[in-house]
PDB file of C-alpha atoms in Angstrom:
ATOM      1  CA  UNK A 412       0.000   0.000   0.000  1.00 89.00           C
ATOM      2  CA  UNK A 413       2.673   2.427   0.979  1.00 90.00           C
ATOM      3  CA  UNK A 414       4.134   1.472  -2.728  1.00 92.00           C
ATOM      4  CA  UNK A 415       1.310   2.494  -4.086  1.00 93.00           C
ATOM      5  CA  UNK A 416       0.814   5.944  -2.093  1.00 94.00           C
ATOM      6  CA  UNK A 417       4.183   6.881  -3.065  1.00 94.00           C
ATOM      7  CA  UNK A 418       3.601   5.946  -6.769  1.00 94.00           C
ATOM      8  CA  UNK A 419       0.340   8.105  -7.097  1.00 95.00           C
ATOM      9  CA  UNK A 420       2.311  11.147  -5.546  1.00 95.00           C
ATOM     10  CA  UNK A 421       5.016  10.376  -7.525  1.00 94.00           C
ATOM     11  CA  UNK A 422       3.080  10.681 -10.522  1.00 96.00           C
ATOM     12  CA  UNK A 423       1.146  14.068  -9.114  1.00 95.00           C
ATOM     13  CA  UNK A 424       4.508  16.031  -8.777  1.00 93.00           C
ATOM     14  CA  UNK A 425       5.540  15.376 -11.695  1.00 94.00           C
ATOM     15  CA  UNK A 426       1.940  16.043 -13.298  1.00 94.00           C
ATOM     16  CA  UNK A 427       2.291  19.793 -11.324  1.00 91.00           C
ATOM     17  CA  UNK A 428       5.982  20.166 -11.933  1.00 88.00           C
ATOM     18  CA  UNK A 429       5.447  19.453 -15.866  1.00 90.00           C
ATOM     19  CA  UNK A 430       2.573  22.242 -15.880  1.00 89.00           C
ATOM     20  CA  UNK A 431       4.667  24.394 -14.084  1.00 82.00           C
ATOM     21  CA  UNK A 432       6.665  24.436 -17.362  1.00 81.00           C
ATOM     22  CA  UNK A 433       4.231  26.677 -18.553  1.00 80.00           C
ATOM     23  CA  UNK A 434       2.596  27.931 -15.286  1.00 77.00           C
ATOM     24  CA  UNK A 435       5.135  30.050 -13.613  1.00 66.00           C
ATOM     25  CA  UNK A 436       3.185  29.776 -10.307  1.00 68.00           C
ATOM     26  CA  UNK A 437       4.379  26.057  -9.964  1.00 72.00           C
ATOM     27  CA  UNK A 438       7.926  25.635  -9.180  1.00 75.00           C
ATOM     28  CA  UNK A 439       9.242  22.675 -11.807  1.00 81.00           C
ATOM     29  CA  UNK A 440      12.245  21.698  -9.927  1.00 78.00           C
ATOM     30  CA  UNK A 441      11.061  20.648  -6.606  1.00 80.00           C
ATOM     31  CA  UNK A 442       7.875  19.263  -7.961  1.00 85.00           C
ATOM     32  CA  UNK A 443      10.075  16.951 -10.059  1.00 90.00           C
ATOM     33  CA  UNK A 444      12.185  15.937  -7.268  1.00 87.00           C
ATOM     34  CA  UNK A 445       9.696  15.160  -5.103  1.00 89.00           C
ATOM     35  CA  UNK A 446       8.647  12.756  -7.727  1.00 93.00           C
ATOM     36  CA  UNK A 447      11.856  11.750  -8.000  1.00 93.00           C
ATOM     37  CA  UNK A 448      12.232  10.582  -4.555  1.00 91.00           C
ATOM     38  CA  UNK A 449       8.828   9.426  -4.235  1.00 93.00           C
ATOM     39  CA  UNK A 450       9.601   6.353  -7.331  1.00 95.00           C
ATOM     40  CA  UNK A 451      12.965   6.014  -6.231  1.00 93.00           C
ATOM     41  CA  UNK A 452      11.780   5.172  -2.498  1.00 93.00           C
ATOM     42  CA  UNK A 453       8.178   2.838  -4.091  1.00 93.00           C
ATOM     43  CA  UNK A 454       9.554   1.358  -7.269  1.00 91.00           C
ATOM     44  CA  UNK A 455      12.961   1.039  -9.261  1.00 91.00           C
ATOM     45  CA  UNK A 456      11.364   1.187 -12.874  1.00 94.00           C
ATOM     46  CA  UNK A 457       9.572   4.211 -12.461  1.00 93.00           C
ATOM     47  CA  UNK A 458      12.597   6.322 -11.373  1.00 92.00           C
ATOM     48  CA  UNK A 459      14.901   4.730 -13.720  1.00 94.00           C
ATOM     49  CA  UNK A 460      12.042   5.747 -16.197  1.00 95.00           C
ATOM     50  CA  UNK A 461      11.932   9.714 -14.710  1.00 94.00           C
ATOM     51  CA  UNK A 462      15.827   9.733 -14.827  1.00 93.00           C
ATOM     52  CA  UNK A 463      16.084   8.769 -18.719  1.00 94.00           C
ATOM     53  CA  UNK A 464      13.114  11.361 -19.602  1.00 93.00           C
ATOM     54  CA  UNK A 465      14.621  13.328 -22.056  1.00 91.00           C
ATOM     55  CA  UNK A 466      12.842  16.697 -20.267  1.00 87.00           C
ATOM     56  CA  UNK A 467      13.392  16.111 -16.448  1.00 88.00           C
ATOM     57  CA  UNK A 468      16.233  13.584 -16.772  1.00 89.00           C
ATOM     58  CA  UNK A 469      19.136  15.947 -16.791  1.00 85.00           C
ATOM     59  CA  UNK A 470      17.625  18.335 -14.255  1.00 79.00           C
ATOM     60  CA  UNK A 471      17.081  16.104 -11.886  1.00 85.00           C
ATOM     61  CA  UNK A 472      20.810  14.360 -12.456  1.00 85.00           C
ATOM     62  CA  UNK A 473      22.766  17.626 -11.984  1.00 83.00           C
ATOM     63  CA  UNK A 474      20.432  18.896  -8.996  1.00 80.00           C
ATOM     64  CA  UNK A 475      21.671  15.210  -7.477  1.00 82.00           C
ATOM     65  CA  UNK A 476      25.007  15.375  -8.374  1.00 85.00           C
ATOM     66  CA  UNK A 477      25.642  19.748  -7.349  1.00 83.00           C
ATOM     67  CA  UNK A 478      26.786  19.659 -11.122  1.00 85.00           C
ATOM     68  CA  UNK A 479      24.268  22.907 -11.487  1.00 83.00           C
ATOM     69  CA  UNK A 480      22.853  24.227 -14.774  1.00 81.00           C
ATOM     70  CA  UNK A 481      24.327  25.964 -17.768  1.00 80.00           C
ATOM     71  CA  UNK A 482      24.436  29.743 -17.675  1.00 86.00           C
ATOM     72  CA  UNK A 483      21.936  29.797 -21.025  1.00 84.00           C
ATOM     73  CA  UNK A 484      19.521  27.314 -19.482  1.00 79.00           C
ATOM     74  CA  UNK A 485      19.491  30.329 -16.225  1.00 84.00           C
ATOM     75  CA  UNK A 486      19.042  33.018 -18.288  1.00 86.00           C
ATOM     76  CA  UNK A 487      16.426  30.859 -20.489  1.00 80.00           C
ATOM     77  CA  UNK A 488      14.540  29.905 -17.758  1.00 80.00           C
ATOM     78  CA  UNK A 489      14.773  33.275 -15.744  1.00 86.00           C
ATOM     79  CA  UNK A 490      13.029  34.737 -18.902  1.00 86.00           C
ATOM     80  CA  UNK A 491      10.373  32.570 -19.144  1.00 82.00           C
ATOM     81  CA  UNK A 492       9.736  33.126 -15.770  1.00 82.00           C
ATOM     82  CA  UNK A 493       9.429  36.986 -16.053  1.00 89.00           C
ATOM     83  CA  UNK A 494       7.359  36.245 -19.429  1.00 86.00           C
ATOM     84  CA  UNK A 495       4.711  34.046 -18.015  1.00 83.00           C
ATOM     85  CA  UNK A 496       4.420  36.469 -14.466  1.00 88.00           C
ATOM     86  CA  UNK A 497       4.148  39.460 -16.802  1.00 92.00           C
ATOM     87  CA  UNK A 498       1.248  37.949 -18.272  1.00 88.00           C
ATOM     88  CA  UNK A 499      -0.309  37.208 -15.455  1.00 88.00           C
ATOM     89  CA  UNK A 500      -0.146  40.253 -14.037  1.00 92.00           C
ATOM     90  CA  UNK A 501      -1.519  41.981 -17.141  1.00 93.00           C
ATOM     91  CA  UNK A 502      -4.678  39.291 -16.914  1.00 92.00           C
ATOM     92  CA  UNK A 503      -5.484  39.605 -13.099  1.00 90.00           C
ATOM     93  CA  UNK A 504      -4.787  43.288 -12.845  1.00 90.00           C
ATOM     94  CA  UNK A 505      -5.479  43.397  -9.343  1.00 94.00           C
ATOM     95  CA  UNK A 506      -2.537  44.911  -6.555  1.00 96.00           C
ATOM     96  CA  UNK A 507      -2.732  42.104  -4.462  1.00 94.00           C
ATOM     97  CA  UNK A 508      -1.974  39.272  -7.433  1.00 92.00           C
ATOM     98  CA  UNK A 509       0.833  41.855  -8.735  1.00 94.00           C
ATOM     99  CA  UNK A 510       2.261  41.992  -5.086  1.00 95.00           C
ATOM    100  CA  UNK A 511       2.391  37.750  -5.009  1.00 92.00           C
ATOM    101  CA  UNK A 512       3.533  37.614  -8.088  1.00 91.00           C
ATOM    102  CA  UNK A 513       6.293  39.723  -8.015  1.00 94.00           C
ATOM    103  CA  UNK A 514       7.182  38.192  -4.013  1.00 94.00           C
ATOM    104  CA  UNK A 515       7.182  34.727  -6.346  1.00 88.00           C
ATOM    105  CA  UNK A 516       9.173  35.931  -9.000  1.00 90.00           C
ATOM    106  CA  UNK A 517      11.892  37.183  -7.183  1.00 94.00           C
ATOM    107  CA  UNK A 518      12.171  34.542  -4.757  1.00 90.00           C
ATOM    108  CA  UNK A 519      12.458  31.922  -8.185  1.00 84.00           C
ATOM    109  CA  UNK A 520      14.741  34.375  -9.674  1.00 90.00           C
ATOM    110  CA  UNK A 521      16.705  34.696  -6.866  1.00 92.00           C
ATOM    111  CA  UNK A 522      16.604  30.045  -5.855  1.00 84.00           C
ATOM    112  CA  UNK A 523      17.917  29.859  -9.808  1.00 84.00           C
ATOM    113  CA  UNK A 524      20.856  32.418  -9.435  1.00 89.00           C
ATOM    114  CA  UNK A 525      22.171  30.598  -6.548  1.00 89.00           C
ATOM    115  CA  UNK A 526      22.274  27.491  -8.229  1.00 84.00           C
ATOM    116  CA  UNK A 527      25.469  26.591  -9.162  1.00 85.00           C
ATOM    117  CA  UNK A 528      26.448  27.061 -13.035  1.00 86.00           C
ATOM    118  CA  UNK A 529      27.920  24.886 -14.917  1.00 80.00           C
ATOM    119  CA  UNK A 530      30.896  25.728 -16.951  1.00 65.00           C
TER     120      UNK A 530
END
């Protein structure tokens, strides 16, 4: 049963961490290593699966290993970020969802720019 558990939340972090791809509210990374942890702790296959994904594969491998993340894949991602918040704001339009999102934004902005960069 605990198997089980561990599978279906596996499989929900990585559901939210793969929309937060595109949603800038969820943050990818931890979402995906949750996952991570939750199939390597409940069933061999499935994190051997999640570690050869082509998308979360590497991520998840240099997060493990303190390897970091390219300098391009920072500034890529630290766009996108800014992107998708911008358009948020512009669509809710309301102080208090400009306030969160910029409190989000900067503390994202901020996790990424610590991580260590690859060379």
């Amino acid at each position: 049963m605990k198997k089980l558990v561990l599978a279906i939340l596996g499989f929900i972090f990585l559901t939210l961490g793969a929309v937060g791809i595109v949603i800038p509210l969820l943050p990818t990374t931890p979402l995906v290593l949750f996952a991570a942890i939750c199939f390597s702790s409940c069933h061999k296959g499935l994190e051997t699966w999640l570690l050869e994904s082509r998308l979360f594969g590497p991520f998840i491998e240099n997060y493990r290993t303190g390897q970091g993340i390219s300098k391009k894949r920072k500034i890529a991602s630290i766009a996108f970020l800014w992107a998708g918040l911008t358009a948020s704001m512009i669509i809710l339009h309301t102080l208090a969802a400009i306030f969160i999102l910029l409190a989000i934004g900067i503390s994202v902005t901020i996790h990424i720019l610590m991580i260590k960069s690859k060379t």
